[in-house]
GROMACS .gro file of N, CA, C and O in nm:
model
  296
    1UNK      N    1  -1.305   0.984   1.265
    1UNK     CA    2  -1.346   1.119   1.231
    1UNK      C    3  -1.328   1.140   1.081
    1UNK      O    4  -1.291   1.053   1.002
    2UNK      N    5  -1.362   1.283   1.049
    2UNK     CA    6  -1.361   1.280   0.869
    2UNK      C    7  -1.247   1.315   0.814
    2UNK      O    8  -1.205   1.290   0.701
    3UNK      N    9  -1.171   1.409   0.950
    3UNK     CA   10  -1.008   1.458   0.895
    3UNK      C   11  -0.966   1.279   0.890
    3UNK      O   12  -0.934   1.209   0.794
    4UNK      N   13  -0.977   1.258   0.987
    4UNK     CA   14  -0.883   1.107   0.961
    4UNK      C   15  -0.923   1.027   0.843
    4UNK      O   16  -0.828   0.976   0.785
    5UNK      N   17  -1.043   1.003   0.792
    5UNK     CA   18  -1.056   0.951   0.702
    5UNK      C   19  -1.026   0.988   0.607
    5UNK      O   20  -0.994   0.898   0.530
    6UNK      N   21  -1.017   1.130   0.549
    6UNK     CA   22  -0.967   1.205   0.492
    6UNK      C   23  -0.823   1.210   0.415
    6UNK      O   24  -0.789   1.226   0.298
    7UNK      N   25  -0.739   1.182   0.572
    7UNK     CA   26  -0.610   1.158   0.551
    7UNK      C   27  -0.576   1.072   0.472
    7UNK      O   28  -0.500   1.089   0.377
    8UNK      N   29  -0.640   0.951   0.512
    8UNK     CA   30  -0.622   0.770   0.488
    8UNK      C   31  -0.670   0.754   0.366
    8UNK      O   32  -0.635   0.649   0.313
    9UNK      N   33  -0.769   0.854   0.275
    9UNK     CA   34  -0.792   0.843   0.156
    9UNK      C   35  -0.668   0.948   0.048
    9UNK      O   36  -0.637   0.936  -0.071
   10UNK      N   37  -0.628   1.035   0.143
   10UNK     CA   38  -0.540   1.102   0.041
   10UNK      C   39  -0.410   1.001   0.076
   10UNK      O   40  -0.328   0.986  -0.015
   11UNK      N   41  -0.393   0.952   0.164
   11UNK     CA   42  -0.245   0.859   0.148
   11UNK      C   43  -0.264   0.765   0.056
   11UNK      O   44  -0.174   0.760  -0.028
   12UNK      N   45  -0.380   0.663   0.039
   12UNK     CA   46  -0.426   0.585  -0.050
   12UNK      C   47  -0.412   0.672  -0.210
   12UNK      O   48  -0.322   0.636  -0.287
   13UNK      N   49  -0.465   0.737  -0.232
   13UNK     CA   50  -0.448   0.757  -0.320
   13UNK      C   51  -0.320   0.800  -0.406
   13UNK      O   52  -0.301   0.789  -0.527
   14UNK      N   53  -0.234   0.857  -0.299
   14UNK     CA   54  -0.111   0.914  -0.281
   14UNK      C   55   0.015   0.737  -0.339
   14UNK      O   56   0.105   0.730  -0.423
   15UNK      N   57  -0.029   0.659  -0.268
   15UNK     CA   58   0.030   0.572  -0.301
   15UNK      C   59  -0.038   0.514  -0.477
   15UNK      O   60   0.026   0.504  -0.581
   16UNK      N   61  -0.161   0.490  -0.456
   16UNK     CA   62  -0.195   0.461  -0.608
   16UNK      C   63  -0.153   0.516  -0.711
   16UNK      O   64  -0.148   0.466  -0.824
   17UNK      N   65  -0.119   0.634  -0.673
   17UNK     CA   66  -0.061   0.726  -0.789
   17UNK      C   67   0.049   0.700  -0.782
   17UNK      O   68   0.082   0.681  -0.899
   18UNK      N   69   0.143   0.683  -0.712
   18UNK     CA   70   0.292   0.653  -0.713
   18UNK      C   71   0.316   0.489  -0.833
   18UNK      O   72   0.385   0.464  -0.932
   19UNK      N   73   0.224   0.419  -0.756
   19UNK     CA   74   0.214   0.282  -0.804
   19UNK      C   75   0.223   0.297  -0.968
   19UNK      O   76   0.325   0.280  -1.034
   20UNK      N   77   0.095   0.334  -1.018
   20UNK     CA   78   0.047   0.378  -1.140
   20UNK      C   79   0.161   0.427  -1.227
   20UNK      O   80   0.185   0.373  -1.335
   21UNK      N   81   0.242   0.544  -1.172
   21UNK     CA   82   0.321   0.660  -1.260
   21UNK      C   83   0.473   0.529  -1.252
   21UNK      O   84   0.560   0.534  -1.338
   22UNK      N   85   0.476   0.455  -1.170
   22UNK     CA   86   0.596   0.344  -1.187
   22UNK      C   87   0.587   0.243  -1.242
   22UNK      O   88   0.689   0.179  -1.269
   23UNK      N   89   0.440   0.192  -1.280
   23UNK     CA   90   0.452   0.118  -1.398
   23UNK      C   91   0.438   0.120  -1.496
   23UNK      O   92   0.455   0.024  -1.571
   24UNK      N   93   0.390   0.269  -1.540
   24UNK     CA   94   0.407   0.338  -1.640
   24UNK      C   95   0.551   0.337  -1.724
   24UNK      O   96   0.585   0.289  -1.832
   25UNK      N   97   0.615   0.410  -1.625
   25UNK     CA   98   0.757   0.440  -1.629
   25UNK      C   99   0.868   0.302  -1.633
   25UNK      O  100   0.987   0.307  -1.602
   26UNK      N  101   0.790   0.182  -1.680
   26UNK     CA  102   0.857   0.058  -1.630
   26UNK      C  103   0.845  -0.006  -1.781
   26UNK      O  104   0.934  -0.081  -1.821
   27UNK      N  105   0.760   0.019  -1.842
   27UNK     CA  106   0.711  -0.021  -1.975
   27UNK      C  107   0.809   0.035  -2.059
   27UNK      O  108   0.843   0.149  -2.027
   28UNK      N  109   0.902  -0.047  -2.222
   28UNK     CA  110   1.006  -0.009  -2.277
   28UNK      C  111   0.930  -0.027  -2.377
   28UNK      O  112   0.950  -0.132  -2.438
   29UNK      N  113   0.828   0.060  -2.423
   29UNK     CA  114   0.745   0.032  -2.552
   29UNK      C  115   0.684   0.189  -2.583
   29UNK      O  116   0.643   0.272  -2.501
   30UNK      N  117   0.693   0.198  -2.727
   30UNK     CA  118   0.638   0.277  -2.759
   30UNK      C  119   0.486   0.323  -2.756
   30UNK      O  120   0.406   0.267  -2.831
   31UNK      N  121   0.449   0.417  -2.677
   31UNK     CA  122   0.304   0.493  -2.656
   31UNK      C  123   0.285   0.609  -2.783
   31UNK      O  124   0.359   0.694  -2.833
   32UNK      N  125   0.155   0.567  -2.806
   32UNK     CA  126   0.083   0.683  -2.873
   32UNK      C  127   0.060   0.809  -2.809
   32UNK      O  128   0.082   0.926  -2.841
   33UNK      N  129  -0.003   0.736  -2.679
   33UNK     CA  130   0.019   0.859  -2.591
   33UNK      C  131   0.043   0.873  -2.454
   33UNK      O  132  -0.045   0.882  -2.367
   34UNK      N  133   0.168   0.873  -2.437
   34UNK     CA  134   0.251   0.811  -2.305
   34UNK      C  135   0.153   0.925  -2.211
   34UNK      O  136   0.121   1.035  -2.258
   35UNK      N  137   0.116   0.885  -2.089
   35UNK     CA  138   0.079   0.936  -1.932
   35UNK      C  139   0.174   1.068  -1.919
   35UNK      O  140   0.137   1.184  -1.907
   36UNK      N  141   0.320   1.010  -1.928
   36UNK     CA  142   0.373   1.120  -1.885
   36UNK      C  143   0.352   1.248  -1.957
   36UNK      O  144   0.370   1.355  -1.898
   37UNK      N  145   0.313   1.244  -2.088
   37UNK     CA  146   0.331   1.318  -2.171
   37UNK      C  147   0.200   1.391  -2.170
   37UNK      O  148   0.182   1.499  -2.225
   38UNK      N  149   0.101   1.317  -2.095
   38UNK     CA  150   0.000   1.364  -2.108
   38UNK      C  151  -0.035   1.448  -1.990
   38UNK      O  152  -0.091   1.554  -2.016
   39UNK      N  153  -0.013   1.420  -1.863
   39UNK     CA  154   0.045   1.512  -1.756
   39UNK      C  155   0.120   1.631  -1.836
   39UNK      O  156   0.070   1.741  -1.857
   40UNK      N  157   0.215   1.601  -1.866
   40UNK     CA  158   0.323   1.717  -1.901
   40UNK      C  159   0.192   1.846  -1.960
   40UNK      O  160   0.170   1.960  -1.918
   41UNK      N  161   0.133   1.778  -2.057
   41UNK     CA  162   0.035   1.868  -2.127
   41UNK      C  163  -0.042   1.913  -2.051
   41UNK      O  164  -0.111   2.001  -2.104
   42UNK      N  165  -0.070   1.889  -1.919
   42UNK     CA  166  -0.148   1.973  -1.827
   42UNK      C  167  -0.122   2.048  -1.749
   42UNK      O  168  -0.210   2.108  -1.687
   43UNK      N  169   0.044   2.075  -1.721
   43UNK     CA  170   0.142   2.131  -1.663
   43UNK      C  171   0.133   2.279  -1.749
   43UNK      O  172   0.177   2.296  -1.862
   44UNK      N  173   0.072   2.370  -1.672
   44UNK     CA  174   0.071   2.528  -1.748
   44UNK      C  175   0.214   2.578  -1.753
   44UNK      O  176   0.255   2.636  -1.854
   45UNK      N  177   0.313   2.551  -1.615
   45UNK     CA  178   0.396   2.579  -1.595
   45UNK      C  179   0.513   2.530  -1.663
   45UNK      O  180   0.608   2.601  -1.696
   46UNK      N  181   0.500   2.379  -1.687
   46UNK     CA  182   0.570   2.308  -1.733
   46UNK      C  183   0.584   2.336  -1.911
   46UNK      O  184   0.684   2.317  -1.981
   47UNK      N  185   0.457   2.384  -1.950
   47UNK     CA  186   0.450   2.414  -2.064
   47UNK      C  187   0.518   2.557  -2.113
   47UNK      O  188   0.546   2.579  -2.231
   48UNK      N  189   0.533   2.624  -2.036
   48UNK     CA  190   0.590   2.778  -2.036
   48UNK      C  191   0.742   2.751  -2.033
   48UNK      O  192   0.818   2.809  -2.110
   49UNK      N  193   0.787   2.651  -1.932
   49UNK     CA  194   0.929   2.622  -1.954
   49UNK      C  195   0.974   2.594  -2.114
   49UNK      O  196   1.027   2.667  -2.198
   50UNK      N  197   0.934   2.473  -2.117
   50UNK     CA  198   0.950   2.395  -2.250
   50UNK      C  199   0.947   2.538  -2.404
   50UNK      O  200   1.029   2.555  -2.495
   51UNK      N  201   0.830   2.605  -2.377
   51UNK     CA  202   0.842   2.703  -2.499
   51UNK      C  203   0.941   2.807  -2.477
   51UNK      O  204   0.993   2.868  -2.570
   52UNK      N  205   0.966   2.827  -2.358
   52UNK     CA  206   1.064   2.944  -2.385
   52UNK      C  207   1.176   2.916  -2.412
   52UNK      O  208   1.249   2.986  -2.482
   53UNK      N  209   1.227   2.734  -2.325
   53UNK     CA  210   1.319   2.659  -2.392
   53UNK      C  211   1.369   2.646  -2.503
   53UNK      O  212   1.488   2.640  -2.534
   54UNK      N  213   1.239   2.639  -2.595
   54UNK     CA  214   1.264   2.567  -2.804
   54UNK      C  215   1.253   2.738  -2.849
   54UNK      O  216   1.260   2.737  -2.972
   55UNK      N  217   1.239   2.882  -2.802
   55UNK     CA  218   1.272   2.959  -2.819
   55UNK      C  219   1.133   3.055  -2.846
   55UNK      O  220   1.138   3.168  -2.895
   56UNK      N  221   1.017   2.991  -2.808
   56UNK     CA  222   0.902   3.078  -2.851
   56UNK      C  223   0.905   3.140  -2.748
   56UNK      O  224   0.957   3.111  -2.640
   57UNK      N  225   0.807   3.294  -2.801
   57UNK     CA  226   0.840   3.375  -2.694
   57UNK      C  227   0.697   3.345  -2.629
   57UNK      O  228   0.616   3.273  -2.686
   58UNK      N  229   0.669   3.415  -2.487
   58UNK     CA  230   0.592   3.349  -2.362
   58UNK      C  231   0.553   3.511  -2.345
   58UNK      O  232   0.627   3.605  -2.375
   59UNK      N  233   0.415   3.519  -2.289
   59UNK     CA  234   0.370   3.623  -2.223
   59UNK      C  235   0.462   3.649  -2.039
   59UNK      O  236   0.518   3.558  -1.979
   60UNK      N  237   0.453   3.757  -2.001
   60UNK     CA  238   0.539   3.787  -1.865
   60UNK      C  239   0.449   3.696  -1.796
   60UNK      O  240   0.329   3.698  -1.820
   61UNK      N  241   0.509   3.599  -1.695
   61UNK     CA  242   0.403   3.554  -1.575
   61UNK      C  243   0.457   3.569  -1.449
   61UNK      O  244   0.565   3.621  -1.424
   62UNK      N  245   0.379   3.522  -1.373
   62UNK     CA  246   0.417   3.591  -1.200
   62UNK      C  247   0.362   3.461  -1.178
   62UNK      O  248   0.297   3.397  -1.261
   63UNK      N  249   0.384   3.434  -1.089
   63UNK     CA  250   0.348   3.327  -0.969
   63UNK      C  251   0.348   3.369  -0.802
   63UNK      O  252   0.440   3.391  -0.723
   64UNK      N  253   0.208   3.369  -0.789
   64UNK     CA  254   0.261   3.456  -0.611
   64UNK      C  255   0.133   3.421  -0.585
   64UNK      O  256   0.054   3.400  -0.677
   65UNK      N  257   0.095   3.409  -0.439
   65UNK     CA  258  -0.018   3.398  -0.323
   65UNK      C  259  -0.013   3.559  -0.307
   65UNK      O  260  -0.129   3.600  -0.291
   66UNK      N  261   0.074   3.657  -0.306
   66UNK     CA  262   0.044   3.790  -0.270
   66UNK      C  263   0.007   3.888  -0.362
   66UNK      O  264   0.046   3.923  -0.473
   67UNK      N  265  -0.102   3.931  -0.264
   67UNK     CA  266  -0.205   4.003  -0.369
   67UNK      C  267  -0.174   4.131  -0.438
   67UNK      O  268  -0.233   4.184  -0.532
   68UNK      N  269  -0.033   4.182  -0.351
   68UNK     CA  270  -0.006   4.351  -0.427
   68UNK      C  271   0.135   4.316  -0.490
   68UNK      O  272   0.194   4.406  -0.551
   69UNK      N  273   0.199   4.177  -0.479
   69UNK     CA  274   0.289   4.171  -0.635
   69UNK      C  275   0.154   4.124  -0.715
   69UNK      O  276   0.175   4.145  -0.834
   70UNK      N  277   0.013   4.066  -0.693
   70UNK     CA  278  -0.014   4.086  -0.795
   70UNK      C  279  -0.040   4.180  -0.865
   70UNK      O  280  -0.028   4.183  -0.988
   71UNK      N  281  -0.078   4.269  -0.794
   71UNK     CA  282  -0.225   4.402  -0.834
   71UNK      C  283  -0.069   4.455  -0.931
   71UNK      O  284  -0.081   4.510  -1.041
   72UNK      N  285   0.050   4.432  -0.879
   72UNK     CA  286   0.166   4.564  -0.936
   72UNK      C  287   0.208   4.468  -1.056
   72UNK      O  288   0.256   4.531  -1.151
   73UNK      N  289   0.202   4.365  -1.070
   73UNK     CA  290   0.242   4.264  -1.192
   73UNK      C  291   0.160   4.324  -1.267
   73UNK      O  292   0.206   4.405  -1.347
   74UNK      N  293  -0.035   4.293  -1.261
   74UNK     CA  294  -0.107   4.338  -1.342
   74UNK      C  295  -0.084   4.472  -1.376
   74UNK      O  296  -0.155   4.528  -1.459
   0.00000   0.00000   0.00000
């Protein structure tokens, strides 16, 4: 069926990616532009940490599936 195939392609891939991000992470050499780093840069969230971390200030954000903390956030 297509769920099953479905599955068997997201486990596959699920593992490729594991594979990938560990031999990444296995290499003791300097990158121009390390994977991880480049993930990191696509991380919205991850990026909001990091600045409020080194002290820049960040707009208010919310994170929620529910729609009236959003409507009351906005």
């Amino acid at each position: 069926t297509n769920e099953l195939k479905n599955e068997a392609l997201n486990f596959a891939y699920s593992e490729w990616r594991e594979g990938i991000d560990s031999l990444w992470n296995s290499f003791e050499s300097k990158w121009i532009n390390h994977p991880v780093a480049i993930q990191n840069c696509s991380n919205r969230l991850k990026q909001l940490k990091i600045a409020n971390k080194v002290g820049l200030r960040i707009p208010k954000t919310i994170i929620t599936n529910d729609p009236s903390a959003f409507m009351k956030f906005f």
